[in-house]
Coordinates of C-alpha atoms in Angstrom, one line a residue:
M144 CA 0.0 0.0 0.0
N145 CA 1.5 3.3 -1.1
D146 CA 1.3 6.6 0.6
T147 CA -1.7 7.7 -1.5
D148 CA -3.7 4.7 -0.4
V149 CA -2.7 5.2 3.2
R150 CA -3.7 8.9 3.1
K151 CA -7.0 8.0 1.4
Q152 CA -7.7 5.4 4.0
I153 CA -6.9 7.7 6.9
S154 CA -9.1 10.4 5.3
Q155 CA -12.0 7.9 5.1
M156 CA -11.5 7.0 8.7
V157 CA -11.5 10.6 9.8
N158 CA -14.6 11.4 7.8
F159 CA -16.3 8.3 9.4
I160 CA -15.3 9.4 12.8
K161 CA -16.6 13.0 12.2
Q162 CA -19.8 11.6 10.8
E163 CA -20.3 9.4 13.9
A164 CA -19.4 12.2 16.2
G165 CA -21.9 14.5 14.4
E166 CA -24.6 12.0 14.6
K167 CA -23.9 11.3 18.3
A168 CA -23.8 15.0 19.1
K169 CA -27.1 15.4 17.2
E170 CA -28.6 12.5 19.2
I171 CA -27.4 14.0 22.5
E172 CA -28.8 17.4 21.5
V173 CA -32.2 16.0 20.6
K174 CA -32.3 14.0 23.8
A175 CA -31.3 17.0 25.9
E176 CA -34.0 19.1 24.2
E177 CA -36.6 16.4 24.9
E178 CA -35.6 16.2 28.6
F179 CA -35.6 20.0 28.8
N180 CA -39.1 20.1 27.4
I181 CA -40.3 17.4 29.7
E182 CA -38.8 19.1 32.7
K183 CA -40.3 22.4 31.6
L184 CA -43.8 20.9 31.2
R185 CA -43.4 19.3 34.7
M186 CA -42.5 22.6 36.2
V187 CA -45.3 24.4 34.4
E188 CA -47.8 21.8 35.5
A189 CA -46.5 22.0 39.1
D190 CA -46.9 25.7 39.1
K191 CA -50.4 25.4 37.7
Q192 CA -51.3 22.9 40.4
K193 CA -49.8 25.2 43.0
I194 CA -51.8 28.2 41.6
R195 CA -54.9 26.1 41.4
K196 CA -54.6 25.0 45.0
E197 CA -54.0 28.5 46.2
Y198 CA -57.0 29.7 44.2
E199 CA -59.2 27.0 45.7
R200 CA -57.9 27.8 49.2
R201 CA -58.7 31.5 48.8
E202 CA -62.1 30.7 47.2
K203 CA -62.9 28.4 50.2
Q204 CA -61.8 31.2 52.6
V205 CA -64.0 33.7 50.9
E206 CA -66.9 31.2 51.0
V207 CA -66.3 30.7 54.7
Q208 CA -66.2 34.4 55.4
K209 CA -69.4 34.9 53.4
R210 CA -71.1 32.1 55.4
I211 CA -69.9 33.6 58.7
A212 CA -71.1 37.1 57.7
Y213 CA -74.4 35.8 56.5
S214 CA -74.9 33.8 59.8
M215 CA -73.9 36.8 61.9
E216 CA -76.4 39.0 60.0
V217 CA -79.2 36.4 60.3
N218 CA -78.4 35.9 64.0
S219 CA -78.3 39.7 64.5
S220 CA -81.7 40.0 62.9
R221 CA -83.0 37.1 65.0
L222 CA -81.7 38.7 68.2
K223 CA -83.5 41.9 67.2
V224 CA -86.7 40.0 66.7
L225 CA -86.3 38.2 70.1
K226 CA -85.6 41.5 71.8
A227 CA -88.7 43.1 70.2
R228 CA -90.7 40.1 71.4
D229 CA -89.4 40.3 74.9
E230 CA -90.1 44.0 75.0
C231 CA -93.7 43.3 73.8
L232 CA -94.1 40.7 76.6
H233 CA -92.6 43.1 79.1
E234 CA -95.2 45.7 78.0
I235 CA -98.0 43.2 78.4
V236 CA -96.8 42.4 81.9
G237 CA -96.7 46.1 82.7
D238 CA -100.2 46.6 81.4
L239 CA -101.5 43.6 83.3
K240 CA -100.0 44.9 86.5
L241 CA -101.7 48.3 86.0
Q242 CA -105.0 46.4 85.6
L243 CA -104.1 44.2 88.6
A244 CA -103.5 47.3 90.7
A245 CA -107.2 48.0 90.4
I246 CA -107.9 44.8 92.4
G247 CA -105.7 46.1 95.1
Q248 CA -108.0 49.0 96.0
P249 CA -109.4 49.1 99.5
T250 CA -112.6 47.2 98.9
E251 CA -114.3 44.4 100.9
Q252 CA -113.4 42.0 98.1
Y253 CA -109.7 43.0 98.3
K254 CA -109.7 42.6 102.1
A255 CA -111.2 39.1 101.8
L256 CA -108.6 38.3 99.1
V257 CA -105.7 39.5 101.4
K258 CA -107.1 37.4 104.3
N259 CA -107.1 34.3 102.1
L260 CA -103.6 35.0 100.9
I261 CA -102.4 35.3 104.5
L262 CA -104.2 32.0 105.3
Q263 CA -102.6 30.3 102.4
G264 CA -99.1 31.5 103.5
L265 CA -99.7 30.4 107.1
I266 CA -100.6 26.9 105.9
A267 CA -97.6 26.8 103.5
L268 CA -95.2 27.8 106.3
M269 CA -96.9 26.0 109.3
E270 CA -95.0 28.2 111.8
K271 CA -96.1 29.3 115.2
Q272 CA -94.7 32.8 114.7
V273 CA -94.6 34.7 111.4
T274 CA -94.0 38.2 110.2
I275 CA -96.0 39.8 107.3
Q276 CA -95.1 42.7 105.0
V277 CA -97.9 44.7 103.3
R278 CA -98.1 48.0 101.5
E279 CA -98.5 51.2 103.6
A280 CA -101.9 51.7 102.0
D281 CA -103.1 48.4 103.3
K282 CA -101.9 48.7 107.0
Y283 CA -105.1 50.4 108.2
F284 CA -107.2 47.3 107.8
M285 CA -104.6 44.6 108.6
N286 CA -105.3 44.1 112.3
E287 CA -108.8 42.9 111.5
I288 CA -107.6 40.7 108.6
I289 CA -104.7 39.2 110.7
N290 CA -107.1 38.1 113.5
Q291 CA -109.5 36.6 111.0
A292 CA -106.7 34.7 109.2
A293 CA -105.2 33.4 112.5
S294 CA -108.6 32.2 113.6
D295 CA -109.2 30.4 110.3
F296 CA -105.7 28.9 110.5
K297 CA -106.4 27.4 113.9
K298 CA -109.7 26.0 112.7
K299 CA -108.0 24.3 109.8
T300 CA -104.8 23.1 111.6
G301 CA -105.5 23.2 115.3
M302 CA -102.4 25.4 115.7
D303 CA -102.1 28.9 117.2
V304 CA -100.0 31.4 115.3
K305 CA -98.7 34.8 116.3
I306 CA -98.6 37.2 113.4
T307 CA -96.5 40.3 113.6
M308 CA -96.5 43.2 111.1
D309 CA -93.2 44.3 109.7
D310 CA -93.6 48.1 109.9
A311 CA -90.0 48.8 109.0
H312 CA -90.1 47.1 105.6
P313 CA -93.4 47.8 103.9
L314 CA -94.0 46.6 100.3
P315 CA -93.7 49.1 97.5
P316 CA -96.7 51.2 96.5
A317 CA -99.1 50.2 93.6
P318 CA -97.8 50.7 90.1
S319 CA -98.9 53.7 88.1
P320 CA -97.8 55.6 85.0
M321 CA -96.1 58.1 87.5
N322 CA -94.3 55.4 89.4
A323 CA -91.3 54.1 87.5
G324 CA -89.7 52.4 90.5
A325 CA -90.5 49.2 92.4
S326 CA -94.2 48.5 92.8
C327 CA -96.6 46.1 94.3
C328 CA -100.2 45.5 93.3
G329 CA -101.2 44.2 96.7
G330 CA -101.1 41.0 98.8
V331 CA -98.6 40.0 101.4
I332 CA -95.2 38.4 102.0
I333 CA -95.1 36.1 105.0
S334 CA -91.8 35.1 106.7
S335 CA -91.0 32.7 109.5
A336 CA -89.7 34.2 112.7
N337 CA -86.1 33.6 111.8
G338 CA -86.6 34.9 108.3
R339 CA -85.3 31.8 106.6
T340 CA -88.5 30.8 105.0
K341 CA -90.7 33.1 103.1
C342 CA -94.0 32.9 101.2
N343 CA -94.5 35.6 98.6
N344 CA -98.2 35.8 98.2
T345 CA -98.3 39.2 96.6
L346 CA -100.6 39.7 93.6
D347 CA -97.4 40.4 91.5
A348 CA -95.9 37.0 92.5
R349 CA -99.2 35.2 91.6
L350 CA -99.3 37.0 88.3
D351 CA -95.7 36.0 87.5
I352 CA -96.5 32.4 88.3
V353 CA -99.5 32.4 86.0
F354 CA -97.8 34.3 83.3
E355 CA -94.8 32.0 83.3
A356 CA -97.0 28.9 83.1
K357 CA -99.0 30.4 80.2
L358 CA -96.0 31.9 78.4
P359 CA -95.8 29.2 75.7
E360 CA -99.5 29.7 74.9
I361 CA -99.0 33.5 74.9
R362 CA -96.0 33.3 72.6
K363 CA -97.9 31.0 70.2
I364 CA -100.9 33.4 70.1
L365 CA -98.8 36.5 69.6
F366 CA -95.9 35.2 67.5
G367 CA -96.8 31.8 66.0
E368 CA -95.5 28.3 66.5
K369 CA -91.7 28.8 66.9
P370 CA -89.2 31.6 67.5
P371 CA -87.1 32.6 64.5
Q372 CA -84.1 30.4 64.0
A373 CA -80.7 31.3 62.5
V374 CA -80.3 29.8 59.0
V375 CA -76.9 29.0 57.6
P376 CA -76.7 28.7 53.8
P377 CA -75.5 25.4 52.4
A378 CA -71.9 25.0 51.5
K379 CA -70.9 25.6 47.9
H380 CA -69.8 22.4 46.1
H381 CA -67.5 22.3 43.0

């Protein structure tokens, strides 16, 4: 093999190596670009997912805040309605006490009523010594009433009882549009001698008992079946 053949063969080998190297470089470049594109898509998708989750989180937060605001508004309205109803009931009680005060006028019927209230209290306490409180306006006829009640008590129970008037602590005066303070429509409060046991037999206390017992019926008549309830809107589903 002469020099020309050798150079020719070397040239062919060099060209082959260059061709192989070029193809290999191209293959590496294509693969690198594919891997780059795959990684880029992965990163883009990850960012999208992150943004989507953040959007969902904020959307839920806004939804929760809307529900809380709605619930607070409804409950505020409900409380206003309940307050208005309580004020209405309070006015009714006030009107009833003004009407009840008419019973507490110094009439024979009222005197008989007070005597019976004292008798009931004596039977409830079953004490040998008691103290009673009455309004200043009722004191003038109490001696007669006390004696009658003590006599009736003995007839019913066989017990003697000593009844003492508490002059130092009279009950408040009758209610009136001019009297905004404490008031009493009439009746008595009876206490044991040691003051530990009391029987509140005032007309006001009797009214409170009856009113409390009839309150469900009164509410139904005035306001319907049930009080207003707070309503929370249903959750938003996606």
